[in-house]
Coordinates of C-alpha atoms in Angstrom, one line a residue:
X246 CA 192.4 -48.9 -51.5
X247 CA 190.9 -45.4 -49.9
X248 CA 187.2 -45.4 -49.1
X249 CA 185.7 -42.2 -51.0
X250 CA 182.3 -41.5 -49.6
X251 CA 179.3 -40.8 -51.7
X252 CA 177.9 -37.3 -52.5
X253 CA 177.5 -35.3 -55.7
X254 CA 179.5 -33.8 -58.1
X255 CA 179.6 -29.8 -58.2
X256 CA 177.3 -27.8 -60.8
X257 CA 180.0 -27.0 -62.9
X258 CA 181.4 -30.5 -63.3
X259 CA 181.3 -31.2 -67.1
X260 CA 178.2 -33.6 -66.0
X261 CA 176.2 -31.1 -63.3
X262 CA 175.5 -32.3 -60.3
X263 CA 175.2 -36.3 -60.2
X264 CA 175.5 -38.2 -57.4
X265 CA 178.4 -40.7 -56.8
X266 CA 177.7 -43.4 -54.6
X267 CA 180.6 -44.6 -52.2
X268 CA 183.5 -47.0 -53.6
X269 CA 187.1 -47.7 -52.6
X270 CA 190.1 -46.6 -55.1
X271 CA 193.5 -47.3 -55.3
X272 CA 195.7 -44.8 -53.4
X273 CA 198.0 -44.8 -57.0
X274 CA 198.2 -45.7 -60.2
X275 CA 198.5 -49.4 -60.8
X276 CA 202.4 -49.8 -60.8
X277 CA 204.6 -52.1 -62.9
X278 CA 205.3 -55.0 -60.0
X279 CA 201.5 -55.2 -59.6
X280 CA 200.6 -55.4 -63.2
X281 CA 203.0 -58.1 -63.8
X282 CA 202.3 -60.1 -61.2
X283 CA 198.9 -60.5 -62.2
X284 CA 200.2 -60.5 -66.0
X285 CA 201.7 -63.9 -64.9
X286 CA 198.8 -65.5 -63.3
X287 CA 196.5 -64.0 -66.1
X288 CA 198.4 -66.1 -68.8
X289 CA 198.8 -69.0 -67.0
X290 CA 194.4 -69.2 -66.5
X291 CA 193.3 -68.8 -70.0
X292 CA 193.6 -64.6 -70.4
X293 CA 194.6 -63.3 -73.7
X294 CA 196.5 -59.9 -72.8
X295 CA 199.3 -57.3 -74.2
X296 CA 202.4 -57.6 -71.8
X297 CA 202.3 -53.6 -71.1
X298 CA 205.5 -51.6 -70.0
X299 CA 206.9 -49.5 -67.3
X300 CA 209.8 -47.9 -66.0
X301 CA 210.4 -49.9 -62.8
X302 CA 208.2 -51.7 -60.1
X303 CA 207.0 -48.9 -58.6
X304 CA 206.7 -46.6 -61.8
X305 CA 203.0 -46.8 -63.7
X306 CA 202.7 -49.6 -65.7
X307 CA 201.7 -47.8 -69.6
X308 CA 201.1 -49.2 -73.1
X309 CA 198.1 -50.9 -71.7
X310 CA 194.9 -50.6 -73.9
X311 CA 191.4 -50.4 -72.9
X312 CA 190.3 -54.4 -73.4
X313 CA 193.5 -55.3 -71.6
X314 CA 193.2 -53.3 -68.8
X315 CA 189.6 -54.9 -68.3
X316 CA 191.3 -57.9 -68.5
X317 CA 193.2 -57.9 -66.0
X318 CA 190.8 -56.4 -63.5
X319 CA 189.6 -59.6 -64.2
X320 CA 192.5 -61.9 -63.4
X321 CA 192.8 -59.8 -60.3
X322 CA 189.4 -60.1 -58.8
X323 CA 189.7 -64.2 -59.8
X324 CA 193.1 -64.3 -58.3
X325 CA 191.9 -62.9 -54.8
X326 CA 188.6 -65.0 -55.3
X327 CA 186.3 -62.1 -56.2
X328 CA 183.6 -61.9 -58.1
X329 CA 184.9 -60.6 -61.9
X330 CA 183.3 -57.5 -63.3
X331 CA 182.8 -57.9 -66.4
X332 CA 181.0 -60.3 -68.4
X333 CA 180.9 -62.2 -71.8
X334 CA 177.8 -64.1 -72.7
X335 CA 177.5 -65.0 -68.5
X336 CA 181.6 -66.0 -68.4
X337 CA 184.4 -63.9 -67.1
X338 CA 185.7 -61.6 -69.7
X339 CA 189.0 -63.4 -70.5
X340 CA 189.7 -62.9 -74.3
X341 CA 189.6 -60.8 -77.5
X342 CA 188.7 -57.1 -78.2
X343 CA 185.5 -56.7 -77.4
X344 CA 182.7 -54.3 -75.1
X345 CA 181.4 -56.7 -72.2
X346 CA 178.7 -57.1 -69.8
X347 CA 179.0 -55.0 -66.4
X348 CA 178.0 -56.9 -63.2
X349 CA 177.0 -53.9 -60.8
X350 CA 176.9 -56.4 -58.0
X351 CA 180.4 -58.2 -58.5
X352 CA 182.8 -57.3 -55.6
X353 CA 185.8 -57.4 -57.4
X354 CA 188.0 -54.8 -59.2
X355 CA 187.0 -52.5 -62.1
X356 CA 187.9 -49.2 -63.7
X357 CA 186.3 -46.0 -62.9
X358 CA 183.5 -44.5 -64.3
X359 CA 184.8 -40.9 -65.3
X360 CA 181.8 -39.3 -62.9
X361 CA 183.7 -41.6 -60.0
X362 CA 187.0 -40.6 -61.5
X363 CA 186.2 -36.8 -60.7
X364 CA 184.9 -36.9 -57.9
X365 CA 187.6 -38.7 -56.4
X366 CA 190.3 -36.5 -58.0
X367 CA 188.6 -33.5 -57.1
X368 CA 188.5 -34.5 -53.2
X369 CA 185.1 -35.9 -52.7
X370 CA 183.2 -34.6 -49.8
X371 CA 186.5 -33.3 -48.3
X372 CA 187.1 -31.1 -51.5
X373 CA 188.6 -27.6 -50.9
X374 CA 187.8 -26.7 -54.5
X375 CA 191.1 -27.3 -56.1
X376 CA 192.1 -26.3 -60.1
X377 CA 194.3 -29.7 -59.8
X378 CA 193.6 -32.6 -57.4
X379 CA 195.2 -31.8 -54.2
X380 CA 196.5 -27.7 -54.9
X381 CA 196.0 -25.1 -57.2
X382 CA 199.8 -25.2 -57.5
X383 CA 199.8 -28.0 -60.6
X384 CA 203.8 -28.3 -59.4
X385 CA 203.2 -29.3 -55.9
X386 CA 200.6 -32.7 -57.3
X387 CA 201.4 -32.9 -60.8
X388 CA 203.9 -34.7 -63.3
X389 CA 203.8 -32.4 -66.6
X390 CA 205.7 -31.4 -69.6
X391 CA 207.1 -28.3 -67.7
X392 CA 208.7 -30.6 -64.7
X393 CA 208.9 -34.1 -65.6
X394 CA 212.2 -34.0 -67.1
X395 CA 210.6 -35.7 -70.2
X396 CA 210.1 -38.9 -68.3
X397 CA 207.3 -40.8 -65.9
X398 CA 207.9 -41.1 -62.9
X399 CA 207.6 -43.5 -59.6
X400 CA 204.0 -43.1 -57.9
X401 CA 203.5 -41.0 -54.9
X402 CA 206.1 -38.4 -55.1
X403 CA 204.2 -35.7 -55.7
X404 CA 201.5 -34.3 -52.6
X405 CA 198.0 -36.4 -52.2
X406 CA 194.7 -34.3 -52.5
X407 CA 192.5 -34.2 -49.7
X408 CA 191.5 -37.9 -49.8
X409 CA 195.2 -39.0 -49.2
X410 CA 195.0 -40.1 -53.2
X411 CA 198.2 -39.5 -55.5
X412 CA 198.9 -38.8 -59.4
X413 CA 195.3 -38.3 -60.1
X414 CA 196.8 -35.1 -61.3
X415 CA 199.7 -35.9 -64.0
X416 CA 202.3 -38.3 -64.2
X417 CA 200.4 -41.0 -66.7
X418 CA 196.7 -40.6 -68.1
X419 CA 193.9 -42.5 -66.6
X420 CA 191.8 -45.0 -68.4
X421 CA 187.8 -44.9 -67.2
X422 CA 185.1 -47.3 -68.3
X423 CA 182.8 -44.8 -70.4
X424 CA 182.2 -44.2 -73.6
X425 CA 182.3 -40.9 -75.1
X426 CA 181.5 -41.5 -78.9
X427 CA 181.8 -44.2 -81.2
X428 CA 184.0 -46.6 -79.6
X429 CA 186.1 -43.7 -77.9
X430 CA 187.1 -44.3 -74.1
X431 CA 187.6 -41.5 -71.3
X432 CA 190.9 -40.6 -70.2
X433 CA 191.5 -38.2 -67.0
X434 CA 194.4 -36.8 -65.5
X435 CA 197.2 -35.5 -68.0
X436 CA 200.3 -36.7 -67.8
X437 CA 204.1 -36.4 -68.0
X438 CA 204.1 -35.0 -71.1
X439 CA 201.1 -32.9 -71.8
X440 CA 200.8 -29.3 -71.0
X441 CA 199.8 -28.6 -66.9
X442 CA 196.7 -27.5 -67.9
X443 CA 195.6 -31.3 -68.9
X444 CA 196.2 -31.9 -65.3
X445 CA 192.9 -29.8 -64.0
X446 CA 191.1 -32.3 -62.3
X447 CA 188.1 -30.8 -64.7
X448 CA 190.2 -31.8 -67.7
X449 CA 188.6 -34.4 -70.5
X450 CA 190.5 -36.4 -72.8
X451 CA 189.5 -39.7 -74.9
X452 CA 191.5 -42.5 -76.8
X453 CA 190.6 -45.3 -78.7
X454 CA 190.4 -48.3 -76.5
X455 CA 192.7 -50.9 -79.0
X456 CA 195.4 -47.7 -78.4
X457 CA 198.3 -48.1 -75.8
X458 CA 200.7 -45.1 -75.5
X459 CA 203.8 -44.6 -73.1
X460 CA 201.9 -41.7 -71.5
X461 CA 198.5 -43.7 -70.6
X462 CA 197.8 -46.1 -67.4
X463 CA 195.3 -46.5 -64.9
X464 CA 194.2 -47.1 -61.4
X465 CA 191.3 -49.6 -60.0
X466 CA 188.4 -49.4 -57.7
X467 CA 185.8 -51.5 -56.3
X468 CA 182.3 -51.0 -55.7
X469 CA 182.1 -52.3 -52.2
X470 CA 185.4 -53.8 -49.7
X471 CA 183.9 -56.3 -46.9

């Protein structure tokens, strides 16, 4: 996990200039070893979840939907003995397809919102500015339909941005926790194979949460790390 500290958006961020308080997210995208690791533990404690796919265990783990993915930030934080995120009628969201409570002062793991998303993939406080997180060069940070070779690939192999954070630029699209209408969820990022200019780290994209798609993944974060 990288500590992003807190600041504001810039003014021509798709949501002005909000603040973002300070959080901790994961370096990369949650990879296929660590999603079925917890996968296992998940089943065996009463969690009803979709097995998800991925390349290899240090490819993105894809075909993960939005409930799912909420799930197992779950079975995570319960794992490690942290407090679960989210919420259904006062019990740890465990089963079915369904919206749940947020608890803002839980300590365990959670999805981004998409304003905590941004500002992480466009550098935080340390940002130089960048079209694409990391470079204005969408090659030198980005897995796309022009250089992906029509496949995902293993994290980390492109450059980091300027908070030492990779793939927030390509490679597989991001879920975040927001809404953006009806039941539609946020996606950020592009990815292996959608046009570079998906990759922007301005870029806005939304799927519907029960959907899991080859080119669609996500990374965690956590409000506060002792």
């Amino acid at each position: 996990m990288i500590k992003v500290a807190g600041g504001a958006l810039p003014t021509d961020s798709w949501a002005g200039a909000q603040r973002v308080d300070a959080f901790y997210i994961g370096k990369y995208e949650v990879q296929w070893s660590e999603w079925q690791s917890v996968l296992t533990w998940a089943l065996a404690h009463g969690y009803d979840m979709g097995s998800g796919l991925g390349r290899g265990a240090t490819y993105p783990v894809t075909d993960v939907n939005w409930y799912d993915v909420l799930k197992w930030c779950n079975a995570r934080s319960e794992q490690e003995g942290l407090a679960p995120v989210y919420t259904v009628g006062g019990a740890p969201y465990r089963t079915g397809d369904e919206v749940p409570d947020v608890q803002a002062s839980a300590n365990g793991y959670r999805l981004p919102s998409e304003k905590e998303w941004e500002f992480a993939a466009r550098g935080g406080v340390s940002t130089h500015g960048y079209t694409y997180s990391g470079s204005n060069e969408v090659d030198a940070v980005a897995w796309h339909d022009g250089n992906s070779g029509g496949t995902i690939h293993t994290v980390g192999t492109k450059l980091g941005n300027e908070l030492g954070l990779f793939d927030l630029s390509g490679n597989a699209w991001e879920w975040c926790f927001d809404v953006v209408s009806g039941t539609s969820r946020v996606n950020r990022g592009g990815s292996w194979n959608n046009n570079a200019n998906n990759c922007r780290a301005a870029n806005r994209n939304n799927n519907n949460p029960a959907n899991q798609n080859n080119n669609l993944g996500f990374r965690v974060l956590r409000s506060s790390v002792p």
